PDB file of C-alpha atoms and ligand atoms in Angstrom:
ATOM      1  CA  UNK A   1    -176.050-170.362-222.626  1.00 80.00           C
ATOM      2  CA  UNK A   2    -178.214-169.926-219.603  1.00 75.00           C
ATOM      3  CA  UNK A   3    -181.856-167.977-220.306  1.00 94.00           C
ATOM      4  CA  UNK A   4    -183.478-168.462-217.357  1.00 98.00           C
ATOM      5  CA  UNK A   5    -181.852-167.994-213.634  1.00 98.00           C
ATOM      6  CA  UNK A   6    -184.383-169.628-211.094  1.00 98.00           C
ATOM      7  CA  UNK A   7    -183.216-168.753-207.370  1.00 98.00           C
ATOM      8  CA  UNK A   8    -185.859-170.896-204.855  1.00 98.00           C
ATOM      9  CA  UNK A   9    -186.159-170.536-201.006  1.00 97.00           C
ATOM     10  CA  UNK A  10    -187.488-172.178-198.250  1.00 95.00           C
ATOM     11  CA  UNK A  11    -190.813-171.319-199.422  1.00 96.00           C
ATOM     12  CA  UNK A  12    -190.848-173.804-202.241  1.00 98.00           C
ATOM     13  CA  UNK A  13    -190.601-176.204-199.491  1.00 97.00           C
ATOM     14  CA  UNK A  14    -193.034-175.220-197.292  1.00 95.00           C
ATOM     15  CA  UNK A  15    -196.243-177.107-198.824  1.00 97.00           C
ATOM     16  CA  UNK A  16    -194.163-180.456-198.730  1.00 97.00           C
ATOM     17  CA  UNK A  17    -193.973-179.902-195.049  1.00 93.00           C
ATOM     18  CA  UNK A  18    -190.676-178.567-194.898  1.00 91.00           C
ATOM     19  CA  UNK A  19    -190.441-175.567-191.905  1.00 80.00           C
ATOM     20  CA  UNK A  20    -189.695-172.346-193.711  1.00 80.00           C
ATOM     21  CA  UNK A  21    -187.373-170.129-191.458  1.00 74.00           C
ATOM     22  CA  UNK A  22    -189.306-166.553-190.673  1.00 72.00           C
ATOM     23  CA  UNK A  23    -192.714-167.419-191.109  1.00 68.00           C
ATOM     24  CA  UNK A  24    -194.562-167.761-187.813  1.00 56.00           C
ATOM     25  CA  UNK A  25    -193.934-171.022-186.275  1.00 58.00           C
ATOM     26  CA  UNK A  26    -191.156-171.177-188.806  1.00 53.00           C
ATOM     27  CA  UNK A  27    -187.911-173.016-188.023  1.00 56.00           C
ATOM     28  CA  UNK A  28    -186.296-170.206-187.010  1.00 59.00           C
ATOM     29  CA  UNK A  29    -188.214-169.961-184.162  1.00 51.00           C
ATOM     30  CA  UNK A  30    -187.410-173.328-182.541  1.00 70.00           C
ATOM     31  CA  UNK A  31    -183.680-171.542-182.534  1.00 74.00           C
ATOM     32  CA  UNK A  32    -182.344-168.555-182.920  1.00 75.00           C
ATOM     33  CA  UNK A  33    -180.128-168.337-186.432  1.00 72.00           C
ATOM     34  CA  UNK A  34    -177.078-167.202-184.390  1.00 70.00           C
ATOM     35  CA  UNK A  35    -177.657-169.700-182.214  1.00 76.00           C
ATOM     36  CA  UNK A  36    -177.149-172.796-184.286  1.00 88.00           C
ATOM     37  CA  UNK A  37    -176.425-171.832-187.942  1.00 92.00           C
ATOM     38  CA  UNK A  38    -172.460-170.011-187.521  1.00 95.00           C
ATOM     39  CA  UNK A  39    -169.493-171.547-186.755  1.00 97.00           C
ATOM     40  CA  UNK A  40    -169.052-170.201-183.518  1.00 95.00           C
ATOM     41  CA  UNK A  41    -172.251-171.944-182.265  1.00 93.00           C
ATOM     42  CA  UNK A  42    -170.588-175.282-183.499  1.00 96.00           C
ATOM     43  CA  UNK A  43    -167.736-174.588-181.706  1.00 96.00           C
ATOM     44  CA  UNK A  44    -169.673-173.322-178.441  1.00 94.00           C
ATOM     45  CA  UNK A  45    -172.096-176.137-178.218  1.00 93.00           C
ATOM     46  CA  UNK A  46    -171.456-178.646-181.727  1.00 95.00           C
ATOM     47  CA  UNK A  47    -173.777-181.074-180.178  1.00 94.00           C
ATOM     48  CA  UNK A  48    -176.478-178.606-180.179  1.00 91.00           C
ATOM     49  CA  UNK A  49    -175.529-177.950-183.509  1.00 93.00           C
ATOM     50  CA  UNK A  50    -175.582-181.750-184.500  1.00 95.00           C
ATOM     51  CA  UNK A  51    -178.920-182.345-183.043  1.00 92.00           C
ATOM     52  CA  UNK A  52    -180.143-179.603-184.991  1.00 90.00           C
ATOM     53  CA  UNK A  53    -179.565-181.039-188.329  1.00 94.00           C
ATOM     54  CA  UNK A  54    -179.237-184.680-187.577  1.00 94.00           C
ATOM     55  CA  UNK A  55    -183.184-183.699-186.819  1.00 90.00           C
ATOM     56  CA  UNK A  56    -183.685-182.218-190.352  1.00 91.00           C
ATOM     57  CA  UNK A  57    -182.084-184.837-192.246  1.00 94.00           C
ATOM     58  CA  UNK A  58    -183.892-187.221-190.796  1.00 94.00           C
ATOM     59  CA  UNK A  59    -187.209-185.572-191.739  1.00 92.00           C
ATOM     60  CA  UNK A  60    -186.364-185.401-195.377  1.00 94.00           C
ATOM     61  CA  UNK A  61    -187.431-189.359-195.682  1.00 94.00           C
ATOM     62  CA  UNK A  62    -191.018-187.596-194.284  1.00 96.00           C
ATOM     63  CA  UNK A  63    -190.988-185.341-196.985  1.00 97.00           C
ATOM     64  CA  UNK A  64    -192.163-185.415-200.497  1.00 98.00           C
ATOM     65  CA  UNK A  65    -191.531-182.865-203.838  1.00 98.00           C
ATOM     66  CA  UNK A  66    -194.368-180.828-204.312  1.00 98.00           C
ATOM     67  CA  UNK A  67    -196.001-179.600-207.961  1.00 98.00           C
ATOM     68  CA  UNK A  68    -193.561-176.567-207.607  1.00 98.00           C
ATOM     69  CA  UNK A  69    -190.547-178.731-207.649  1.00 98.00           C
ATOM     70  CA  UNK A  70    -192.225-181.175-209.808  1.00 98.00           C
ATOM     71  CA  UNK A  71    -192.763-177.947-212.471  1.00 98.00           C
ATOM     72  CA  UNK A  72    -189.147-176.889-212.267  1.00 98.00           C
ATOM     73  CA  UNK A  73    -187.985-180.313-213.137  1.00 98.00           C
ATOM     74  CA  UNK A  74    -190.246-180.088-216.104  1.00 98.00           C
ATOM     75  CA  UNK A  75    -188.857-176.675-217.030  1.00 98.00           C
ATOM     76  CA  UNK A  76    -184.907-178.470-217.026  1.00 98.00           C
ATOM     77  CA  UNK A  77    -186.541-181.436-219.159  1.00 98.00           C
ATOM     78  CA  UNK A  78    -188.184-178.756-221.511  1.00 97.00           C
ATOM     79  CA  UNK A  79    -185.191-176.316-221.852  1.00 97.00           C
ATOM     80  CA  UNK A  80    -181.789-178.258-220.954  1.00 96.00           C
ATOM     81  CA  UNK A  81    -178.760-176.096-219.545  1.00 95.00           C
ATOM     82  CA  UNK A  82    -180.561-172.958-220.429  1.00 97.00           C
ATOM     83  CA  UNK A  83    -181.647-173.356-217.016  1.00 98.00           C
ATOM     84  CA  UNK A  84    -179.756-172.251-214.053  1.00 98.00           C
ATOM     85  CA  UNK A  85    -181.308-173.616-210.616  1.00 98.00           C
ATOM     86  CA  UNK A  86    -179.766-172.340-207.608  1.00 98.00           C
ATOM     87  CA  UNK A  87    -181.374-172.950-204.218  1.00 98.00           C
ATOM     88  CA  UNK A  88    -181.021-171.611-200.714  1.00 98.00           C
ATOM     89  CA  UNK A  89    -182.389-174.781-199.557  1.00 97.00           C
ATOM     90  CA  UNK A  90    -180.517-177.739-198.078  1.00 97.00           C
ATOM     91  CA  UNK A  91    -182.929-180.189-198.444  1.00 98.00           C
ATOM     92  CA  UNK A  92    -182.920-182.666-201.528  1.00 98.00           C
ATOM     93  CA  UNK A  93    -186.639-182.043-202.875  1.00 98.00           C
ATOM     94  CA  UNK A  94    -185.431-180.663-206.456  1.00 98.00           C
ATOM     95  CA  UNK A  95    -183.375-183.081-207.162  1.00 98.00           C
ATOM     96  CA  UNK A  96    -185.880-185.930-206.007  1.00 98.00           C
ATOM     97  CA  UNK A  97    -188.538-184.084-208.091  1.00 98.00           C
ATOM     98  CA  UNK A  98    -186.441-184.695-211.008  1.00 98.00           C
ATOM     99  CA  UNK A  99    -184.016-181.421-211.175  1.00 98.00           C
ATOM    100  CA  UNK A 100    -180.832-182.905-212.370  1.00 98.00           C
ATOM    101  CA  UNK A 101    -178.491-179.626-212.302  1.00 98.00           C
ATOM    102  CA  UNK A 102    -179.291-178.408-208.345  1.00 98.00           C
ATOM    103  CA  UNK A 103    -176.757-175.674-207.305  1.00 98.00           C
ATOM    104  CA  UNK A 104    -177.311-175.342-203.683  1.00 98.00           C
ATOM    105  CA  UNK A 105    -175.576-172.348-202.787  1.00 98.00           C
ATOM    106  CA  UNK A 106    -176.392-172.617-198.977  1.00 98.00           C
ATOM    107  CA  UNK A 107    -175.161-176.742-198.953  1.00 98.00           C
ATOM    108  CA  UNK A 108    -177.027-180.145-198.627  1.00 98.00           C
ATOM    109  CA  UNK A 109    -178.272-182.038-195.164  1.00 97.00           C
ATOM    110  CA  UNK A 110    -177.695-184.940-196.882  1.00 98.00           C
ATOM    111  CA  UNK A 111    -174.053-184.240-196.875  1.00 98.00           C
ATOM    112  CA  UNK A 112    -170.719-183.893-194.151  1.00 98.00           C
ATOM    113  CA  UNK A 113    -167.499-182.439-194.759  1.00 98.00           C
ATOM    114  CA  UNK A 114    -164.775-183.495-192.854  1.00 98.00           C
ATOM    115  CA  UNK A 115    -162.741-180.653-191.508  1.00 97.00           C
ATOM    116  CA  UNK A 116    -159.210-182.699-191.055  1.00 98.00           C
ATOM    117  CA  UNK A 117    -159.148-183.911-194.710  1.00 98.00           C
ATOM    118  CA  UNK A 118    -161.783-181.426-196.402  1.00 97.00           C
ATOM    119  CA  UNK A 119    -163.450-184.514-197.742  1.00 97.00           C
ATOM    120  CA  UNK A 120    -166.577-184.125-198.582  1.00 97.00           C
ATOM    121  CA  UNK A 121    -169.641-187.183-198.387  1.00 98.00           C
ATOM    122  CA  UNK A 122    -173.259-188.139-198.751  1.00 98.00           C
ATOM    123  CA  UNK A 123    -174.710-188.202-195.489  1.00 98.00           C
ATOM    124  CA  UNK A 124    -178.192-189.709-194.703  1.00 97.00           C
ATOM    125  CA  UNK A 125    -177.125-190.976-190.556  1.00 97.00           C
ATOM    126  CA  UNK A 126    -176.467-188.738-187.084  1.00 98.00           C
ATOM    127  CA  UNK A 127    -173.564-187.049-186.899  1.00 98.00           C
ATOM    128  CA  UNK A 128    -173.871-186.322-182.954  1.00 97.00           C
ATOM    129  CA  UNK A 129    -172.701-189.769-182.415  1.00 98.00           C
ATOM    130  CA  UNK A 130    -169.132-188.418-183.868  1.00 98.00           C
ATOM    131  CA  UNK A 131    -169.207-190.958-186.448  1.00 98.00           C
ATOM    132  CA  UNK A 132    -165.424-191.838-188.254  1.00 98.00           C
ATOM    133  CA  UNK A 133    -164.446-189.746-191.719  1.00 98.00           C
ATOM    134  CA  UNK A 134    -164.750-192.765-194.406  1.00 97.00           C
ATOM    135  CA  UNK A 135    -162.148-191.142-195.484  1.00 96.00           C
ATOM    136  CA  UNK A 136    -159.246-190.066-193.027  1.00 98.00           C
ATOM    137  CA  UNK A 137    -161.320-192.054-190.092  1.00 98.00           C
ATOM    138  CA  UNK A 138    -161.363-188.806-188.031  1.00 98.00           C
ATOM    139  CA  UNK A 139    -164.049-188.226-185.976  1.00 97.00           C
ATOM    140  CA  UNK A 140    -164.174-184.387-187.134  1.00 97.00           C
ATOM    141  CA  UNK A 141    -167.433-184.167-189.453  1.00 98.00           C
ATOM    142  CA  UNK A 142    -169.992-181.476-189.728  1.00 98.00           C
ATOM    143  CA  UNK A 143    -172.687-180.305-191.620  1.00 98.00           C
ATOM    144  CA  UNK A 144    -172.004-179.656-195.442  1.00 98.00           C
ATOM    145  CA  UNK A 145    -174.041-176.333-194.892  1.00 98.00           C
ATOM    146  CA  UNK A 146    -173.055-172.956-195.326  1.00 98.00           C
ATOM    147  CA  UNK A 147    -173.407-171.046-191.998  1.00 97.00           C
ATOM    148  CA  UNK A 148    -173.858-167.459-191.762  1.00 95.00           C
ATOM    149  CA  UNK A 149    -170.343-165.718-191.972  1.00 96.00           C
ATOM    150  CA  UNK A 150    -169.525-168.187-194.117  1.00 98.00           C
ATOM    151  CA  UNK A 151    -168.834-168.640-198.245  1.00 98.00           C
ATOM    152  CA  UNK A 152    -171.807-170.103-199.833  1.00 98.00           C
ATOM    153  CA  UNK A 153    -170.564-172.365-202.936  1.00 98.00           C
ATOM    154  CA  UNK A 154    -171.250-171.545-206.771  1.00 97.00           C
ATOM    155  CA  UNK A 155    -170.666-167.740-206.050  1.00 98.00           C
ATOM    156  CA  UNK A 156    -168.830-167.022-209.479  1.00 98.00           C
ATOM    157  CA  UNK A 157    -170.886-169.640-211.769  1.00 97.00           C
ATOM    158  CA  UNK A 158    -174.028-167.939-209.924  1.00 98.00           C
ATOM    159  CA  UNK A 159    -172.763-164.411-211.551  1.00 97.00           C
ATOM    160  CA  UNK A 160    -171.930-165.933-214.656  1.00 97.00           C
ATOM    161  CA  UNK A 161    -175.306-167.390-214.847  1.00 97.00           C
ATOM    162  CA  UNK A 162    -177.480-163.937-213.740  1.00 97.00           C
ATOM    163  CA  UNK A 163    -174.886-162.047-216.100  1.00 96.00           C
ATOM    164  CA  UNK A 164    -175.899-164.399-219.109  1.00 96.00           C
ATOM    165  CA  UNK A 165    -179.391-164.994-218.596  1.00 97.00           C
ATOM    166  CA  UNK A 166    -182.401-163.089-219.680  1.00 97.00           C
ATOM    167  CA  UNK A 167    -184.975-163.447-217.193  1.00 98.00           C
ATOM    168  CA  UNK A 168    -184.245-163.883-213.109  1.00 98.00           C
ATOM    169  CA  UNK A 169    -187.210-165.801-211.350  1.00 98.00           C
ATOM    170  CA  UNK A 170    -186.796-165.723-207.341  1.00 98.00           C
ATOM    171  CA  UNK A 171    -189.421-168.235-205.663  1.00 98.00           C
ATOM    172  CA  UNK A 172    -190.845-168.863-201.910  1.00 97.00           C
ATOM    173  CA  UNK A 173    -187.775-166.279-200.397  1.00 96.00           C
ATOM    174  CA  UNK A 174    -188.433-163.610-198.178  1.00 93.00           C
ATOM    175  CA  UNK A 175    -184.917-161.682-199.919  1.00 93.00           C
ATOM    176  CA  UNK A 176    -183.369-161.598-196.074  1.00 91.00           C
ATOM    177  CA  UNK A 177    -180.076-163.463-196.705  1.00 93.00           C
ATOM    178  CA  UNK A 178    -177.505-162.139-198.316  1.00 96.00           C
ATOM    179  CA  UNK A 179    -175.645-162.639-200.897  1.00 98.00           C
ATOM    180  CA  UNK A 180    -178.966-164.387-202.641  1.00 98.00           C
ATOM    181  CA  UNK A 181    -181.012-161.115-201.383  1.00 97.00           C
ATOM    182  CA  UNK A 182    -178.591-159.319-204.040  1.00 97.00           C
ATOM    183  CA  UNK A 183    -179.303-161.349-207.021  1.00 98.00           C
ATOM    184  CA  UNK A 184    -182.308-159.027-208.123  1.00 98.00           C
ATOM    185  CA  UNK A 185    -180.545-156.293-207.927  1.00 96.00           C
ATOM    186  CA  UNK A 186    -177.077-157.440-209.983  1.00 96.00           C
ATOM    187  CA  UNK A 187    -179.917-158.635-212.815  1.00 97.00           C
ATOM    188  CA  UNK A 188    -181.744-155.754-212.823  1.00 96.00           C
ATOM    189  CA  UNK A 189    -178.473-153.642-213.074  1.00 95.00           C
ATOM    190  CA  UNK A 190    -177.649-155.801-215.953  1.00 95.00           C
ATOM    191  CA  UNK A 191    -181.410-155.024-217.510  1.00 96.00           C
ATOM    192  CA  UNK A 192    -182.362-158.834-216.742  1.00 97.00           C
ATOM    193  CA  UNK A 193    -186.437-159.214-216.749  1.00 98.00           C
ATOM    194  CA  UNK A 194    -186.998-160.430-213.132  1.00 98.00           C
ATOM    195  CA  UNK A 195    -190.268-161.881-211.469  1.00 98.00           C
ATOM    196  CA  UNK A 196    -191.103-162.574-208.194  1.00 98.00           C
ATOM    197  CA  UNK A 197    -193.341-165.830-207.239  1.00 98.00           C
ATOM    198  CA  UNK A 198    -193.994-165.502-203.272  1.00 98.00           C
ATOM    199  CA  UNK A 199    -196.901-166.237-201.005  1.00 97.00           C
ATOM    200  CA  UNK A 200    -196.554-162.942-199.105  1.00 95.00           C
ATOM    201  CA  UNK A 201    -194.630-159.409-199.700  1.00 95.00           C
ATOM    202  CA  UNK A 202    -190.693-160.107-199.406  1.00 92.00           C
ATOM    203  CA  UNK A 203    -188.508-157.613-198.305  1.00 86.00           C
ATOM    204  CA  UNK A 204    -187.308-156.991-202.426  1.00 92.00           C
ATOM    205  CA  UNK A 205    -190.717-157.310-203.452  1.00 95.00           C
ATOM    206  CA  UNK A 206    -190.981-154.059-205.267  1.00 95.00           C
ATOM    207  CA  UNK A 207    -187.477-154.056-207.032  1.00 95.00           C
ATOM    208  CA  UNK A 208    -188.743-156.831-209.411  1.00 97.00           C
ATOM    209  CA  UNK A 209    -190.664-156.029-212.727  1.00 97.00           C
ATOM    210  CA  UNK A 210    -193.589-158.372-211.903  1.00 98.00           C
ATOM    211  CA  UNK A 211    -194.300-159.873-208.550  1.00 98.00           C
ATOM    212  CA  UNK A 212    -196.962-162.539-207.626  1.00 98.00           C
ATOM    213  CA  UNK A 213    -199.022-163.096-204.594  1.00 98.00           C
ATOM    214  CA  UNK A 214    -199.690-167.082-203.934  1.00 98.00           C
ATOM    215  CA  UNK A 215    -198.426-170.555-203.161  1.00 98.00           C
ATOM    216  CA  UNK A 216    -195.563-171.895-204.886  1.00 98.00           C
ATOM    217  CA  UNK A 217    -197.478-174.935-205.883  1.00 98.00           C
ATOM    218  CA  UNK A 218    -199.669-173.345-207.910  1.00 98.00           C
ATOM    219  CA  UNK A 219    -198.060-169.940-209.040  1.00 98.00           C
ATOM    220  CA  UNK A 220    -195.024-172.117-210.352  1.00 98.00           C
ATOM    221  CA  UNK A 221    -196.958-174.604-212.358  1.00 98.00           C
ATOM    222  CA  UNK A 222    -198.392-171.613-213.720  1.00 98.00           C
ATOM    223  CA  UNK A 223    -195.573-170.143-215.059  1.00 98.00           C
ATOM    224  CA  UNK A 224    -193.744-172.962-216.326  1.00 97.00           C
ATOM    225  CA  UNK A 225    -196.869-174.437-218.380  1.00 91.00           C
TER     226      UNK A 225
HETATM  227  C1  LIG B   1    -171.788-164.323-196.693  1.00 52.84           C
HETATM  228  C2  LIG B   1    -178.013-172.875-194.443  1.00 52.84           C
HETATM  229  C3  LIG B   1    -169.744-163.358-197.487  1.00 52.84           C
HETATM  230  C4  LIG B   1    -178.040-173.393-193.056  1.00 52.84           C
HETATM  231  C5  LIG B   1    -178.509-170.476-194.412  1.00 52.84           C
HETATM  232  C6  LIG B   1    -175.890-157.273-192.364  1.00 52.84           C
HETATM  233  C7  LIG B   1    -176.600-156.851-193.483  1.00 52.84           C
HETATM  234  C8  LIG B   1    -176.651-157.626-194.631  1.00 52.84           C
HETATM  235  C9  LIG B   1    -175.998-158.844-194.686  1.00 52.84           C
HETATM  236  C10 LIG B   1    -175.319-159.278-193.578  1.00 52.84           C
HETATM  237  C11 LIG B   1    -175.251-158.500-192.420  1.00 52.84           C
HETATM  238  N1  LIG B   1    -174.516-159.195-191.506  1.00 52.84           N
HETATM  239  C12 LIG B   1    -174.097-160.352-192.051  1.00 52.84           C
HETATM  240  C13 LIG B   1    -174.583-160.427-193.313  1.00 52.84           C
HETATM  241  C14 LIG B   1    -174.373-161.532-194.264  1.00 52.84           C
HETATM  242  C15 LIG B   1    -175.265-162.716-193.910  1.00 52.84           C
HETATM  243  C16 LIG B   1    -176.717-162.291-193.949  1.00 52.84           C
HETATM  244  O1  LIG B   1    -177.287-162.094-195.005  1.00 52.84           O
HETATM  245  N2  LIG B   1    -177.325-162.123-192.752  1.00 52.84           N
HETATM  246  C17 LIG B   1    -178.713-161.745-192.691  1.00 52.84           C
HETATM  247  C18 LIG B   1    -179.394-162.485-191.544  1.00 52.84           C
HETATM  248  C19 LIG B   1    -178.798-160.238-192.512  1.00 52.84           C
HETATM  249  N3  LIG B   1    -175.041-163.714-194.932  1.00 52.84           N
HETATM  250  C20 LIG B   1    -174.053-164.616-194.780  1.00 52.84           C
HETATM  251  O2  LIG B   1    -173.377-164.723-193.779  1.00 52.84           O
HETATM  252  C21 LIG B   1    -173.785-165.491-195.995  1.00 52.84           C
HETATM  253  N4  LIG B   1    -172.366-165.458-196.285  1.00 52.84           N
HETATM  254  O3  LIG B   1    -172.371-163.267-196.796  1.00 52.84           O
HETATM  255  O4  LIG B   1    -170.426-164.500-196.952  1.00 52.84           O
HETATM  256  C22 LIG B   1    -169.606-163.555-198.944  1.00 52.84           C
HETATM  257  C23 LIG B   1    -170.679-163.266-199.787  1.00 52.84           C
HETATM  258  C24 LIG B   1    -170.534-163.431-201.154  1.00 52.84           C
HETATM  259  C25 LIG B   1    -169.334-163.889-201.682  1.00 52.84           C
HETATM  260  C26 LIG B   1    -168.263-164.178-200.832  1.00 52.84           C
HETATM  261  C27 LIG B   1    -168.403-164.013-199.464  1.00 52.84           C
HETATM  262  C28 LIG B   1    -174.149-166.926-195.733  1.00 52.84           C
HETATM  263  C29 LIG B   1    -175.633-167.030-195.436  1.00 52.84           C
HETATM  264  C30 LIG B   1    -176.057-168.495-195.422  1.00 52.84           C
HETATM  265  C31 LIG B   1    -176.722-168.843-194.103  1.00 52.84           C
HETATM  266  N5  LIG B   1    -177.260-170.202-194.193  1.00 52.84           N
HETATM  267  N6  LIG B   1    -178.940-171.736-194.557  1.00 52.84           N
HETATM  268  C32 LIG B   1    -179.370-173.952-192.698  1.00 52.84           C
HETATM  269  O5  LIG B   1    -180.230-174.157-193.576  1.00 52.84           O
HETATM  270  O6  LIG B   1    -179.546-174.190-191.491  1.00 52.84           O
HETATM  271  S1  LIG B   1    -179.619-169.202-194.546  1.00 52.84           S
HETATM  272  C33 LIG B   1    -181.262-169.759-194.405  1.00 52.84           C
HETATM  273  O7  LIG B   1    -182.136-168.632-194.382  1.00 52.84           O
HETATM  274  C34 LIG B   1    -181.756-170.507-195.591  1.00 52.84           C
HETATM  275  O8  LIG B   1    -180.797-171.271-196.249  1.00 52.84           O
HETATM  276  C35 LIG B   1    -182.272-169.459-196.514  1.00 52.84           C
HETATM  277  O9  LIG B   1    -181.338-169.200-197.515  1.00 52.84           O
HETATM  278  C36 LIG B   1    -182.260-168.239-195.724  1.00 52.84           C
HETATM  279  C37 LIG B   1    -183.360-167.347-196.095  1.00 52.84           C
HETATM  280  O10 LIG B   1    -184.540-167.985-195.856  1.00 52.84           O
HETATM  281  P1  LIG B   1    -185.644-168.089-197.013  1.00 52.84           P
HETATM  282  O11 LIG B   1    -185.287-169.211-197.892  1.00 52.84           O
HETATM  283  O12 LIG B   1    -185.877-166.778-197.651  1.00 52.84           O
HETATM  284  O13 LIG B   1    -186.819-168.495-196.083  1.00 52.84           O
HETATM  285  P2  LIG B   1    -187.679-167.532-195.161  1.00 52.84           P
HETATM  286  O14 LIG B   1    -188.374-168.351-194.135  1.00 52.84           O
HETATM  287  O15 LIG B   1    -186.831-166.361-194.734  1.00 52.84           O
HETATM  288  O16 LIG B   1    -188.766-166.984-196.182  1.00 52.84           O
HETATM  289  C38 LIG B   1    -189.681-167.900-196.753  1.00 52.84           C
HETATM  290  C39 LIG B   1    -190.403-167.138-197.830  1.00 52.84           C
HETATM  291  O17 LIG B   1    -191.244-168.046-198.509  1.00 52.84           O
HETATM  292  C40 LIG B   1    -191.277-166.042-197.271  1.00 52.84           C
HETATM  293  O18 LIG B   1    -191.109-164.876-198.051  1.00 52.84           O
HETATM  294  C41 LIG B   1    -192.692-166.595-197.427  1.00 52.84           C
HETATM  295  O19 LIG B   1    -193.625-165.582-197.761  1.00 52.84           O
HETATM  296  C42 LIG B   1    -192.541-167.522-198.592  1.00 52.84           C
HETATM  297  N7  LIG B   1    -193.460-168.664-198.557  1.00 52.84           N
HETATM  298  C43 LIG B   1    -193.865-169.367-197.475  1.00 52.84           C
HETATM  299  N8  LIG B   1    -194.709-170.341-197.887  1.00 52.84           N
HETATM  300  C44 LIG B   1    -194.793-170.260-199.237  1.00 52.84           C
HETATM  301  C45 LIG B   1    -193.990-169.185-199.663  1.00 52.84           C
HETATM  302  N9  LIG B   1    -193.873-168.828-200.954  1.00 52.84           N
HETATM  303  C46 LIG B   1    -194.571-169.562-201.866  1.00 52.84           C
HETATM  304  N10 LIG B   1    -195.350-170.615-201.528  1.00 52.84           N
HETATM  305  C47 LIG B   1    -195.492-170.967-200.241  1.00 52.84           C
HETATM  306  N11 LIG B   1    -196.289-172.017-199.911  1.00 52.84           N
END
């Protein structure tokens, strides 16, 4: 029975180094969004696309958890599967902070799906370089990331979860991307208590109970102790 839904964004990242993707000098601005994260930019240009997030997976190994992932892995340890987490990101920092149940709606850089068998692998190398399935040997691999226009994963155990829970906690998002942009709203329409842990105003700022100003890696310890 899940209590507590915890939805995180790029901004939980952001003190371990990791660009976030609006925030001046963010990520976003090294590329436009429709420019590298859709399918149709993969299919324009999909060694653009490659270079993108061969570059991004490779900078995870210069990238550490911060005390805001480190919390939420104590909040798992403390209350088991009455936790939901489900993060934007598609880096691995929850899980290497000790978060054992990650639902990354949005994918994993550490990950390729094969689109000739729909295999799916860990991925730590390039994948600009074309390198074979391991398992149909095709050279047809691409990111395991959801790109705008597309599905993200976990959609119906994500409603389950914000239908069962009692309290919806959204952390380091700026509430631009849809469908996580929603979640407040589907909790609040189900009279879920929701708070808001975010360095600056985000764009759903003032539909949640409580919302509070600061960085993750100190609002979040915070809360969870
Ligand atoms: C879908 C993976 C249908 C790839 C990403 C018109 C209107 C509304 C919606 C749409 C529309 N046109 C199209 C859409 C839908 C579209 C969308 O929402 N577009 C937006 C741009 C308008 N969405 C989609 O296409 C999605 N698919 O809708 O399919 C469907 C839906 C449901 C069910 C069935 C079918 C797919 C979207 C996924 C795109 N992929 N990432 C990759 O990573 O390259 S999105 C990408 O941006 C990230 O994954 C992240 O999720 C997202 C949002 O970024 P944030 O995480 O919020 O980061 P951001 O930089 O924006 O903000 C950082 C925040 O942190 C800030 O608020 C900042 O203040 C704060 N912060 C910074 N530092 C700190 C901090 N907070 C605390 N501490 C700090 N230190």
């Amino acid at each position: 029975m899940t209590r507590i839904v915890v939805l995180t964004g790029a901004g939980v990242s952001a003190e371990s180094g990791v660009a976030t993707f609006r925030d001046s000098g963010g990520l976003w601005e090294g590329h436009d969004p429709m420019t590298v994260a859709t399918p149709e930019a993969f299919a324009a240009d999909p060694d653009l696309v490659h270079r993108f997030y061969d570059a991004r997976r490779a900078a995870l190994s210069r990238v550490r958890p911060n005390a805001a992932h480190h919390a939420l892995a104590r909040l798992e340890a403390a209350l088991g599967d009455a936790v939901y987490l489900v993060t934007q990101n598609v880096d691995d920092l929850h899980e290497r902070a000790g978060t054992s149940r990650v639902h990354h709606m949005h994918g994993r850089l550490r990950a390729a799906w094969c689109t000739v068998c729909g295999a799916r692998h860990t991925w730590d190398g390039t994948l600009v370089d074309r390198p074979p399935c391991p398992g149909c040997g095709s050279s047809s691999l691409r990111p395991d990331v959801v790109w705008f226009g597309e599905v993200p994963y976990d959609m119906e155990a994500i409603e389950e979860a914000l239908w069962d829970c009692d309290l919806f906690v959204s952390i380091g998002t700026s509430g631009v991307v849809y469908p996580a942009a929603a979640f407040v709203h589907y909790a609040i329409g189900n009279g879920k208590q929701t708070l808001e842990l975010n360095l600056d105003r985000s764009d759903s700022s003032s539909d949640f109970h409580e919302s509070r100003r600061g960085p993750a890696s100190e609002l979040v310890p915070a809360w969870v102790d």
